[in-house]
Coordinates of C-alpha atoms in Angstrom, one line a residue:
Chain A
M1 CA -6.4 -162.7 130.3
T2 CA -4.0 -160.8 128.1
P3 CA -4.6 -157.1 127.2
H4 CA -5.5 -158.3 123.7
E5 CA -8.3 -160.6 125.1
E6 CA -9.4 -157.8 127.4
A7 CA -9.7 -155.5 124.6
K8 CA -11.6 -157.9 122.6
R9 CA -14.0 -158.6 125.4
E10 CA -14.3 -154.8 125.8
L11 CA -15.3 -154.6 122.2
Q12 CA -17.8 -157.4 122.5
R13 CA -19.5 -155.7 125.5
L14 CA -19.8 -152.4 123.5
E15 CA -23.5 -152.1 122.2
P16 CA -23.9 -151.0 118.7
V17 CA -25.1 -147.4 118.4
A18 CA -26.3 -147.9 114.8
G19 CA -27.3 -150.6 112.6
N20 CA -24.9 -153.3 111.2
G21 CA -22.6 -153.1 114.1
L22 CA -21.2 -149.6 114.4
L23 CA -20.0 -149.0 118.0
H24 CA -19.7 -146.1 120.2
R25 CA -16.7 -143.6 119.5
R26 CA -15.9 -143.8 123.2
A27 CA -14.1 -147.0 122.5
F28 CA -11.4 -144.8 121.1
L29 CA -11.3 -142.7 124.4
R30 CA -10.2 -145.7 126.4
G31 CA -7.1 -147.7 125.8
G32 CA -6.7 -146.9 122.0
A33 CA -3.6 -149.0 121.7
T34 CA -4.9 -152.3 122.9
L35 CA -8.1 -151.7 121.0
A36 CA -6.2 -151.2 117.8
G37 CA -4.5 -154.7 118.6
A38 CA -7.9 -156.3 118.9
M39 CA -9.0 -154.9 115.5
S40 CA -8.8 -156.6 112.0
A41 CA -6.8 -155.3 109.3
Y42 CA -7.9 -154.3 106.0
R43 CA -6.2 -156.1 103.2
L44 CA -5.0 -154.8 99.8
V45 CA -6.6 -156.9 97.2
P46 CA -5.0 -159.4 96.6
S47 CA -3.9 -160.5 100.1
A48 CA -0.4 -161.8 101.1
S49 CA 0.1 -165.0 102.8
A50 CA 0.9 -165.3 106.5
Q51 CA 4.6 -166.1 107.5
K52 CA 6.1 -167.7 110.6
L53 CA 8.2 -165.4 112.9
A54 CA 12.0 -165.6 112.7
D55 CA 15.0 -163.5 112.7
D56 CA 15.4 -162.0 109.2
P57 CA 18.4 -160.9 107.3
W58 CA 18.0 -157.2 108.3
S59 CA 18.1 -158.2 111.9
L60 CA 21.5 -160.1 111.6
A61 CA 23.6 -157.5 110.0
P62 CA 23.9 -153.7 110.0
G63 CA 21.8 -151.7 107.7
A64 CA 22.3 -149.3 104.8
A65 CA 23.8 -145.8 104.9
V66 CA 21.5 -143.1 106.0
P67 CA 20.7 -140.9 102.8
D68 CA 20.9 -137.1 103.0
Y69 CA 17.3 -136.8 101.7
G70 CA 15.0 -139.5 103.2
V71 CA 13.4 -142.1 100.9
R72 CA 10.6 -144.2 101.8
S73 CA 10.9 -148.0 102.2
R74 CA 11.2 -149.8 98.8
F75 CA 8.2 -151.9 100.1
E76 CA 5.9 -148.8 99.7
N77 CA 6.9 -147.9 96.1
K78 CA 3.4 -148.9 95.1
V79 CA 2.0 -146.0 97.1
V80 CA 1.8 -143.6 94.2
R81 CA -0.3 -141.0 92.6
T82 CA -2.1 -142.1 89.4
L83 CA -1.2 -140.1 86.3
S84 CA -3.8 -139.2 83.6
N85 CA -1.1 -138.0 81.1
P86 CA 2.3 -139.7 81.9
K87 CA 3.8 -138.8 78.5
A88 CA 3.1 -135.1 78.9
E89 CA 1.0 -134.9 75.7
A90 CA -0.4 -131.4 74.7
R91 CA -3.2 -131.4 77.3
T92 CA -3.7 -131.2 81.0
Q93 CA -1.9 -133.6 83.5
H94 CA -3.5 -134.9 86.6
A95 CA -1.8 -136.8 89.5
R96 CA -4.2 -138.1 92.1
T97 CA -3.6 -138.7 95.9
P98 CA -3.9 -142.3 97.0
H99 CA -6.1 -141.7 100.1
H100 CA -6.8 -145.3 100.7
L101 CA -3.1 -145.9 101.3
L102 CA -2.5 -142.9 103.6
N103 CA -3.8 -142.0 107.0
G104 CA -4.0 -139.0 109.3
T105 CA -4.6 -135.4 108.1
F106 CA -1.4 -134.4 106.1
T107 CA -0.7 -135.4 102.5
P108 CA 3.1 -136.1 101.9
N109 CA 4.4 -133.5 99.5
A110 CA 5.4 -136.1 96.8
L111 CA 1.9 -137.6 96.9
H112 CA 0.0 -134.2 97.0
F113 CA -2.4 -134.0 94.0
V114 CA -1.3 -132.0 91.0
I115 CA -3.1 -130.6 88.0
S116 CA -0.8 -128.9 85.6
H117 CA -2.4 -127.7 82.4
A118 CA 0.9 -127.6 80.5
G119 CA 3.4 -129.4 82.7
D120 CA 5.4 -128.2 85.7
P121 CA 7.8 -125.3 85.0
D122 CA 11.5 -125.6 86.0
I123 CA 11.8 -122.2 87.7
D124 CA 15.0 -120.9 88.9
P125 CA 14.0 -119.3 92.2
D126 CA 16.7 -116.5 92.0
K127 CA 15.1 -115.3 88.6
H128 CA 11.4 -115.5 89.7
R129 CA 9.5 -112.3 90.6
L130 CA 6.2 -111.5 92.0
V131 CA 4.7 -108.3 90.7
I132 CA 1.7 -106.4 92.4
H133 CA 0.4 -103.5 90.1
G134 CA -2.9 -102.2 88.8
L135 CA -5.1 -100.1 91.1
V136 CA -2.4 -99.6 93.7
K137 CA -0.6 -96.4 94.8
Q138 CA 2.9 -97.9 94.3
P139 CA 3.5 -100.9 91.9
L140 CA 6.0 -103.4 93.6
V141 CA 8.2 -106.2 92.6
F142 CA 9.3 -108.9 95.1
T143 CA 11.9 -111.6 94.9
L144 CA 12.0 -114.9 96.9
D145 CA 14.8 -113.5 99.0
T146 CA 12.8 -110.3 99.9
L147 CA 9.6 -112.2 100.6
S148 CA 11.6 -114.7 102.9
R149 CA 12.3 -111.7 105.2
Y150 CA 8.6 -110.9 105.9
P151 CA 6.8 -112.1 109.0
M152 CA 5.2 -115.5 108.1
V153 CA 2.3 -117.4 109.2
S154 CA 1.7 -121.2 109.0
R155 CA -1.6 -122.9 108.7
M156 CA -3.2 -126.1 107.7
A157 CA -5.3 -126.1 104.5
F158 CA -6.6 -128.4 102.1
V159 CA -6.5 -127.7 98.4
E160 CA -9.2 -129.3 96.1
C161 CA -9.8 -129.2 92.6
G162 CA -13.2 -127.9 91.6
G163 CA -13.6 -131.0 89.5
N164 CA -12.6 -133.5 92.4
S165 CA -15.2 -136.3 92.7
A166 CA -16.6 -135.6 89.2
P167 CA -17.1 -139.3 88.6
M168 CA -19.7 -139.2 91.2
F169 CA -21.9 -137.3 88.7
S170 CA -22.0 -140.5 86.7
N171 CA -25.7 -141.8 86.2
E172 CA -24.2 -145.3 87.3
P173 CA -21.7 -145.8 90.0
I174 CA -18.3 -146.0 88.5
Q175 CA -16.3 -148.9 89.9
A176 CA -12.9 -147.2 90.9
S177 CA -10.8 -146.5 94.0
V178 CA -11.2 -143.6 96.3
Q179 CA -8.0 -142.3 94.6
A180 CA -9.7 -142.2 91.2
L181 CA -13.0 -140.8 92.7
H182 CA -11.7 -138.3 95.1
G183 CA -7.9 -138.1 94.6
L184 CA -7.9 -134.3 93.5
V185 CA -7.7 -133.1 97.2
S186 CA -4.9 -133.0 99.5
C187 CA -3.9 -131.3 102.7
S188 CA -0.7 -129.5 103.9
E189 CA 0.8 -127.1 106.4
W190 CA 1.5 -124.2 104.3
T191 CA 3.9 -121.2 105.5
G192 CA 4.1 -117.9 103.8
V193 CA 3.5 -114.3 103.8
P194 CA -0.1 -112.9 104.3
L195 CA -1.1 -111.3 101.1
S196 CA -2.7 -108.5 103.0
A197 CA 0.8 -107.3 104.2
L198 CA 2.0 -107.0 100.5
L199 CA -1.2 -105.3 99.3
D200 CA -1.0 -102.8 102.2
E201 CA 2.6 -102.2 101.2
A202 CA 1.4 -101.4 97.5
G203 CA -1.5 -99.4 98.8
V204 CA -4.8 -100.6 97.4
D205 CA -7.0 -98.0 95.6
S206 CA -10.5 -97.4 96.8
K207 CA -11.9 -98.4 93.5
A208 CA -10.4 -102.0 93.7
K209 CA -12.6 -104.9 93.9
W210 CA -10.6 -107.8 92.4
I211 CA -7.2 -109.2 91.9
V212 CA -6.3 -111.0 88.7
A213 CA -3.6 -113.6 89.7
E214 CA -1.3 -115.1 87.0
G215 CA 1.2 -117.9 87.1
A216 CA 4.7 -118.2 85.4
D217 CA 3.8 -121.4 83.7
A218 CA 3.4 -121.9 80.0
P219 CA -0.3 -121.1 79.9
H220 CA 0.3 -118.2 82.1
L221 CA -2.8 -119.5 84.1
S222 CA -4.8 -116.6 85.4
R223 CA -7.9 -116.3 87.7
S224 CA -9.9 -113.4 89.5
V225 CA -10.1 -113.3 93.2
P226 CA -12.3 -110.9 95.2
L227 CA -10.3 -108.4 96.9
A228 CA -12.0 -109.3 100.3
K229 CA -10.5 -112.9 100.1
A230 CA -7.1 -111.6 99.3
L231 CA -7.2 -109.4 102.4
D232 CA -8.7 -112.1 104.6
D233 CA -6.7 -115.3 104.8
A234 CA -4.8 -115.5 101.5
M235 CA -1.0 -116.2 101.6
I236 CA 1.8 -116.2 99.3
A237 CA 3.0 -119.7 100.3
L238 CA 6.7 -120.5 100.2
Y239 CA 6.8 -123.8 102.3
Q240 CA 4.7 -126.9 102.0
N241 CA 4.9 -129.3 105.2
G242 CA 8.2 -127.5 106.1
E243 CA 10.1 -127.7 102.9
R244 CA 9.9 -125.4 99.9
V245 CA 6.7 -125.9 97.9
M246 CA 6.9 -128.7 95.4
P247 CA 7.4 -128.0 91.8
G248 CA 4.0 -129.4 90.9
N249 CA 2.3 -127.3 93.7
G250 CA 3.8 -124.0 92.5
Y251 CA 7.7 -123.7 93.4
P252 CA 8.9 -121.2 94.4
M253 CA 5.6 -119.6 95.4
R254 CA 1.9 -120.0 95.2
L255 CA -1.2 -118.2 96.0
L256 CA -3.1 -120.0 98.7
L257 CA -6.7 -119.2 99.2
P258 CA -7.8 -121.5 102.1
G259 CA -11.0 -123.5 101.4
W260 CA -11.5 -122.1 97.9
E261 CA -11.4 -123.8 94.5
G262 CA -8.1 -125.3 93.7
N263 CA -7.6 -123.7 90.3
M264 CA -7.7 -120.2 91.9
N265 CA -4.8 -120.9 94.2
I266 CA -2.5 -119.8 91.4
K267 CA 0.8 -121.8 91.3
W268 CA 4.0 -120.3 90.3
V269 CA 2.4 -116.9 91.0
R270 CA 4.2 -114.1 89.3
R271 CA 1.8 -111.4 89.0
L272 CA -1.3 -109.8 90.9
Q273 CA -3.1 -107.1 89.1
V274 CA -5.4 -105.3 91.3
T275 CA -8.5 -104.4 89.2
D276 CA -12.3 -103.0 89.4
Q277 CA -13.6 -105.9 87.5
P278 CA -13.0 -109.6 87.1
G279 CA -10.9 -110.8 84.2
M280 CA -13.4 -113.4 82.9
T281 CA -10.3 -115.5 82.3
F282 CA -10.5 -118.8 80.3
Y283 CA -10.8 -121.0 83.5
E284 CA -13.5 -118.8 85.2
A285 CA -15.5 -117.9 82.0
R286 CA -15.4 -121.4 80.6
T287 CA -13.9 -124.3 82.5
Y288 CA -14.8 -123.8 86.0
A289 CA -18.5 -122.9 85.3
P290 CA -20.5 -126.0 86.0
I291 CA -23.7 -126.4 83.8
L292 CA -26.9 -126.8 85.6
P293 CA -30.0 -128.6 84.4
G294 CA -31.7 -126.4 81.7
G295 CA -28.5 -125.0 80.4
K296 CA -27.5 -122.1 82.8
A297 CA -24.1 -122.3 84.4
Y298 CA -22.6 -121.4 87.8
R299 CA -20.1 -118.7 87.7
F300 CA -17.6 -117.9 90.5
Y301 CA -18.2 -121.2 92.4
F302 CA -15.4 -120.1 94.9
I303 CA -16.0 -122.4 97.9
Q304 CA -15.2 -126.1 98.3
E305 CA -18.2 -126.9 100.4
V306 CA -18.4 -129.3 103.3
K307 CA -17.6 -132.9 102.3
S308 CA -16.4 -136.3 103.7
F309 CA -15.6 -139.7 102.3
I310 CA -14.6 -143.1 104.0
T311 CA -11.0 -144.0 103.0
H312 CA -10.8 -147.2 105.2
P313 CA -12.5 -149.5 104.0
S314 CA -12.8 -148.4 100.4
P315 CA -12.7 -150.1 96.9
G316 CA -9.5 -152.0 96.7
L317 CA -9.0 -152.0 100.3
A318 CA -11.0 -155.0 101.5
L319 CA -12.1 -156.6 104.7
S320 CA -10.3 -159.7 105.6
G321 CA -13.2 -161.4 107.3
P322 CA -15.8 -160.7 110.0
G323 CA -14.6 -158.9 113.2
F324 CA -13.7 -155.6 114.5
Y325 CA -12.5 -152.7 112.2
E326 CA -11.9 -149.0 112.2
V327 CA -13.9 -147.2 109.8
S328 CA -12.1 -143.9 109.0
G329 CA -12.1 -141.1 106.5
I330 CA -11.5 -137.5 105.7
A331 CA -13.7 -134.6 106.4
Y332 CA -13.2 -130.9 105.3
S333 CA -15.0 -127.7 104.5
G334 CA -14.0 -124.4 102.8
N335 CA -16.5 -122.7 105.2
G336 CA -14.5 -123.4 108.4
R337 CA -14.0 -126.2 110.8
I338 CA -15.7 -129.7 110.6
S339 CA -18.2 -129.8 113.6
K340 CA -19.6 -133.3 113.3
V341 CA -19.2 -136.4 111.1
M342 CA -21.7 -139.2 111.4
V343 CA -21.3 -142.8 109.8
S344 CA -24.0 -145.3 108.8
A345 CA -23.6 -148.9 108.0
D346 CA -27.0 -149.5 106.7
G347 CA -27.3 -147.1 103.9
G348 CA -28.2 -144.1 105.9
Q349 CA -31.1 -145.6 108.0
T350 CA -29.2 -145.3 111.3
W351 CA -26.0 -143.2 112.3
A352 CA -23.3 -143.2 114.8
Q353 CA -21.3 -140.1 115.6
A354 CA -17.7 -140.5 114.7
A355 CA -14.7 -139.4 116.8
L356 CA -12.9 -136.5 115.2
Q357 CA -9.0 -136.5 115.4
G358 CA -8.0 -133.3 117.1
P359 CA -7.0 -130.5 116.9
V360 CA -9.8 -129.8 114.2
H361 CA -8.4 -127.0 111.9
S362 CA -10.3 -124.7 109.9
K363 CA -10.3 -125.3 106.1
A364 CA -8.3 -128.4 106.8
F365 CA -8.5 -132.3 106.5
T366 CA -10.1 -133.7 109.7
R367 CA -9.8 -137.5 110.2
F368 CA -12.8 -139.3 111.6
R369 CA -13.0 -142.7 113.1
V370 CA -15.6 -145.0 114.4
P371 CA -15.2 -148.6 115.7
W372 CA -17.2 -151.2 113.9
R373 CA -18.1 -155.0 114.4
W374 CA -18.6 -156.5 110.9
D375 CA -20.7 -159.6 111.1
G376 CA -19.8 -160.7 107.5
G377 CA -23.1 -159.6 105.9
P378 CA -23.9 -157.1 103.2
V379 CA -23.6 -153.4 104.5
V380 CA -23.5 -149.9 103.0
L381 CA -21.1 -147.6 104.7
Q382 CA -21.6 -143.8 104.4
S383 CA -20.1 -140.7 106.1
R384 CA -21.9 -137.4 106.4
A385 CA -20.1 -134.1 107.6
W386 CA -21.4 -130.8 109.1
D387 CA -19.3 -127.7 109.4
E388 CA -19.2 -125.0 112.1
A389 CA -21.0 -122.6 109.8
G390 CA -24.0 -125.0 110.0
N391 CA -23.6 -126.6 106.5
M392 CA -24.5 -130.2 106.1
Q393 CA -23.2 -132.4 103.5
P394 CA -26.0 -133.3 101.0
T395 CA -27.0 -136.7 99.9
R396 CA -26.2 -137.7 96.4
S397 CA -29.9 -137.7 95.4
E398 CA -30.2 -134.2 96.8
L399 CA -27.3 -132.9 94.9
V400 CA -28.2 -134.6 91.8
A401 CA -31.7 -133.3 92.0
A402 CA -30.4 -129.7 91.9
R403 CA -27.4 -130.3 89.5
G404 CA -28.3 -133.3 87.4
Q405 CA -26.1 -136.3 86.3
T406 CA -24.7 -137.7 83.2
A407 CA -26.9 -139.5 80.7
R408 CA -24.2 -142.3 80.5
P409 CA -21.1 -143.3 82.5
P410 CA -18.3 -141.1 81.6
A411 CA -14.7 -142.1 81.7
V412 CA -13.3 -142.3 85.2
T413 CA -10.9 -139.5 84.4
G414 CA -13.6 -137.4 82.7
F415 CA -14.9 -134.1 84.3
P416 CA -18.7 -134.0 83.6
S417 CA -19.3 -131.4 86.1
Q418 CA -17.7 -130.0 89.3
H419 CA -18.0 -129.3 92.9
Y420 CA -19.4 -132.7 93.9
N421 CA -19.7 -132.7 97.7
A422 CA -22.3 -135.3 98.3
I423 CA -22.3 -138.4 100.3
T424 CA -20.3 -141.4 99.0
S425 CA -21.5 -145.0 99.7
W426 CA -19.5 -148.1 99.9
A427 CA -21.2 -151.5 99.8
I428 CA -19.3 -154.3 101.5
E429 CA -20.0 -157.7 99.8
R430 CA -19.9 -161.0 101.6
G431 CA -16.3 -161.6 100.6
G432 CA -15.3 -158.3 102.2
E433 CA -14.8 -156.5 98.8
V434 CA -15.8 -153.0 98.6
R435 CA -17.9 -151.5 95.8
N436 CA -19.0 -147.8 94.9
V437 CA -22.9 -147.7 95.1
Y438 CA -25.6 -145.1 95.1
A439 CA -27.6 -145.5 98.2
Chain B
M1 CA 12.2 -83.7 138.0
F2 CA 10.3 -86.9 138.6
T3 CA 7.3 -85.7 136.3
L4 CA 9.8 -84.8 133.6
K5 CA 11.5 -88.0 133.9
L6 CA 8.1 -89.9 133.8
R7 CA 7.1 -87.8 130.8
T8 CA 10.2 -88.6 128.9
F9 CA 9.8 -92.4 129.7
L10 CA 6.2 -92.3 128.5
I11 CA 7.3 -90.5 125.2
F12 CA 10.0 -93.1 124.7
V13 CA 7.6 -96.0 125.4
T14 CA 4.9 -94.5 123.0
L15 CA 7.6 -94.0 120.3
A16 CA 8.7 -97.8 120.8
L17 CA 5.3 -99.1 120.6
F18 CA 4.5 -96.9 117.4
S19 CA 7.7 -98.0 115.8
N20 CA 6.8 -101.6 116.2
A21 CA 3.4 -101.1 114.7
A22 CA 4.8 -99.0 111.9
F23 CA 7.8 -101.1 110.9
G24 CA 7.5 -104.5 112.6
Q25 CA 4.4 -105.3 110.5
A26 CA 5.7 -103.9 107.3
P27 CA 9.3 -104.5 106.2
K28 CA 8.6 -102.7 103.0
L29 CA 10.8 -104.7 100.9
G30 CA 9.0 -104.4 97.6
K31 CA 11.0 -102.7 94.9
P32 CA 9.0 -99.9 93.2
I33 CA 8.3 -100.5 89.5
T34 CA 6.5 -98.6 86.8
A35 CA 4.3 -99.8 83.8
A36 CA 7.3 -99.3 81.6
D37 CA 9.0 -102.3 83.3
L38 CA 6.1 -104.6 82.5
P39 CA 5.3 -104.4 78.7
E40 CA 5.7 -108.2 78.3
W41 CA 4.0 -109.3 81.6
D42 CA 1.1 -106.9 81.5
I43 CA -1.1 -109.2 79.4
N44 CA -4.5 -109.2 81.2
I45 CA -7.5 -108.2 79.0
L46 CA -10.6 -107.2 81.0
P47 CA -14.2 -107.7 79.6
D48 CA -14.5 -104.0 79.0
G49 CA -11.4 -104.1 76.8
T50 CA -9.0 -102.7 79.2
G51 CA -5.7 -104.0 78.3
L52 CA -6.2 -104.5 74.6
P53 CA -3.1 -103.4 72.8
P54 CA -2.8 -101.3 69.6
G55 CA -3.1 -103.3 66.4
S56 CA -5.9 -105.1 64.4
G57 CA -6.7 -108.2 62.4
T58 CA -9.2 -109.6 59.9
P59 CA -10.6 -113.2 59.6
A60 CA -8.6 -113.5 56.3
D61 CA -5.4 -112.7 58.1
G62 CA -6.4 -115.1 60.9
A63 CA -7.0 -117.9 58.5
R64 CA -3.4 -117.8 57.3
V65 CA -2.2 -117.9 60.8
Y66 CA -4.5 -120.5 61.9
A67 CA -3.5 -122.9 59.2
A68 CA 0.3 -122.5 60.0
K69 CA 0.1 -122.4 63.7
C70 CA -3.2 -123.9 65.1
A71 CA -4.7 -126.5 62.7
V72 CA -2.2 -129.1 63.8
C73 CA -4.1 -129.5 67.1
H74 CA -7.6 -127.9 66.5
G75 CA -8.1 -129.4 63.0
P76 CA -8.8 -127.8 59.5
E77 CA -11.3 -124.8 59.7
A78 CA -11.3 -125.3 63.5
K79 CA -13.5 -128.2 63.4
G80 CA -11.5 -130.0 66.1
G81 CA -8.6 -132.5 66.1
A82 CA -6.3 -133.8 68.9
N83 CA -7.7 -130.8 70.8
A84 CA -11.1 -128.9 71.1
R85 CA -13.0 -127.7 68.0
L86 CA -13.3 -123.9 68.0
V87 CA -16.4 -123.6 65.7
G88 CA -20.0 -124.6 66.2
G89 CA -21.7 -126.4 69.1
E90 CA -25.2 -127.5 70.1
P91 CA -27.1 -125.3 72.6
I92 CA -26.0 -126.0 76.2
K93 CA -28.6 -128.3 78.0
S94 CA -27.0 -130.2 80.6
M95 CA -23.6 -131.4 82.1
D96 CA -23.2 -133.6 79.0
S97 CA -23.2 -130.6 76.7
E98 CA -20.0 -129.6 75.0
K99 CA -18.9 -126.1 76.1
T100 CA -17.7 -124.3 72.9
I101 CA -17.0 -120.7 72.1
A102 CA -20.3 -120.1 70.3
N103 CA -22.5 -121.7 72.8
F104 CA -20.8 -121.0 76.2
W105 CA -18.1 -118.2 76.2
P106 CA -19.7 -115.1 77.6
F107 CA -17.0 -112.6 76.7
S108 CA -15.1 -112.0 73.2
T109 CA -12.3 -110.4 75.3
T110 CA -11.6 -113.9 76.9
L111 CA -10.5 -115.2 73.4
F112 CA -7.7 -112.6 72.9
D113 CA -6.7 -112.9 76.5
Y114 CA -6.3 -116.8 76.4
I115 CA -4.8 -117.0 72.8
R116 CA -2.1 -114.5 73.6
R117 CA -1.3 -116.0 77.1
A118 CA -1.6 -119.8 76.4
M119 CA -1.4 -120.6 72.6
P120 CA 0.1 -122.3 70.8
F121 CA 0.3 -124.9 73.4
R122 CA 4.2 -125.6 72.8
Q123 CA 5.0 -122.0 72.0
P124 CA 2.9 -119.7 74.1
R125 CA 3.6 -115.7 73.9
S126 CA 5.1 -116.4 70.4
L127 CA 2.2 -114.7 68.5
T128 CA 2.2 -110.9 67.8
N129 CA -0.6 -108.8 68.9
E130 CA -1.6 -108.4 65.3
E131 CA -1.7 -112.4 64.9
V132 CA -3.8 -112.6 68.1
Y133 CA -6.4 -110.1 66.8
A134 CA -6.5 -112.0 63.4
L135 CA -7.0 -115.3 65.0
T136 CA -9.7 -113.8 67.3
A137 CA -11.5 -112.4 64.1
Y138 CA -11.1 -115.7 62.3
I139 CA -12.7 -117.8 65.1
L140 CA -15.4 -115.3 65.8
S141 CA -16.2 -115.2 62.0
L142 CA -16.3 -119.0 61.6
N143 CA -18.8 -118.9 64.4
K144 CA -20.8 -116.0 62.6
L145 CA -20.4 -113.9 65.6
I146 CA -18.8 -111.1 63.3
G147 CA -18.9 -110.6 59.6
E148 CA -16.2 -112.1 57.2
N149 CA -14.7 -108.7 56.6
D150 CA -15.0 -107.2 60.1
T151 CA -11.7 -106.1 61.7
M152 CA -11.1 -106.7 65.3
N153 CA -9.1 -104.2 67.4
A154 CA -9.3 -102.5 70.7
Q155 CA -12.6 -100.7 70.0
T156 CA -14.5 -103.4 68.1
L157 CA -13.6 -106.5 70.0
P158 CA -15.1 -105.7 73.3
K159 CA -18.4 -104.8 71.5
V160 CA -18.8 -108.2 70.1
R161 CA -21.8 -109.7 72.2
M162 CA -21.4 -113.4 72.8
P163 CA -24.7 -115.5 72.6
N164 CA -24.4 -116.9 76.0
R165 CA -23.6 -113.7 77.7
D166 CA -26.5 -113.9 80.2
G167 CA -26.3 -117.7 80.7
F168 CA -24.7 -117.6 84.1
I169 CA -25.8 -117.6 87.8
V170 CA -23.2 -116.2 90.4
R171 CA -22.9 -119.0 93.0
F172 CA -21.9 -117.0 95.9
P173 CA -23.4 -113.5 95.5
E174 CA -22.4 -112.4 98.9
K175 CA -18.7 -113.3 98.2
T176 CA -18.9 -111.7 94.7
P177 CA -18.1 -107.9 94.3

């Protein structure tokens, strides 16, 4: 018996731990490689046809010159962000991360989501300055060179737009990819200077309570940050996954507030005014203030709460027939580490615990995986996450009961509300296609 | 002799540790600046009016600036065009409601702050403080939040009470100073 056949037999022996064929996660703890070989592959719709094996031209002659800055395979050119405003008209631009075409826990820099309210500024790093002033003993100005001489820290952190997953507030499920529904969140390793060191150097006044942070972009985008967060784990980030921060993510420096609303993580940060009151800036007074049923609205919705969604399979990433699959997805919480993810294949009636890819970092993506034997029948896949602070991801009906939903389906790129962190449900149809449903 | 050496050694060790704590953690490379260095950057307006510059403007002044620099995107008389309308708005009821200055914005100071830092979209920071006061007065007047002849300046603007001032619930009180 070949290892492949052994693995397949092993999978056959595993008893389902939840309805519709979800298997025990211990399958991953044993020989993962052979297990993977026995599993079926998802196919991008439409599927490619099979080919016979032969020596191809690239095996019969030397390859191309190695480039000085790596470029991915030309066959991966369709793995791109989707753009809401490609002609840079006089409004916000969004670029969404294709989670269904990626795996692991880091987002490649060129695929990190971007929201730019007036385009990406082309900043000369030698001319950029960061000012700290206001309620401080000594106002200070820093250059990129001087900041680069400070002791630095590196940490994993997701950044998520407060409006990510907004299409899930639609009264009817919108048929779109996980990229369109959940593509305004990404995760990187950020390296930079702890903001507390710079604030200590300036000497924060005892009357200080807030920091109003401002970017060097055209709208001079500004948000107010509680001083306690600035002194806790905030960072002036200079590097993103090892290289300088990308222009769309704040080059040459951005404010990083791990786990907090993306818009507050001021990109191209140039000024921090220490104050005794919040600025009530446009983006906190108006834009990122979600309306509640009855007409009141939330203010200072700082934290991106515990959330998960399945990326494999997902709409546009179909099953190629009955058999064994790995169901996997992303979980994260602005309140700390993910402690548990459960997966259901029967619309939430029964649940199987997913394996978490370690190490599990606080306020960062955690990849979860669970083996699954699909019998070809209709199923509804869901994931539900818990964080170490004890928060549980709500169901959609729970969230909608508290926050409402639209009267009519909005445009998929619309933002009817914000801070959707409830469960996402994927229905698998007999042909293996995946649809967004409310279950 | 031994005691003296030990004492010297201990003093040396203490100094070394102290130096590490004092200097290793704080390179102190920030360059001191004063308010005089920041006239063009110091543009935050706080809700109590802190930061509002000298100058003033009336709705009539603002109407002229608006027609020249704003109407192309926000439409004639601020009724909306390629970009948001700046006048009117039904009462806020649900997430389907359109947020407008009149029905949603809680502080009048946000208008001055946002116009000055971000508008016009293609020429931000091109307006004078007088023009920003005038535009703020014009928009508040169109929304009947001030009178047609009211002047907006550093004293009057923060006193304009917006209708939705109390329409908000702080989401995380324990994290909000």
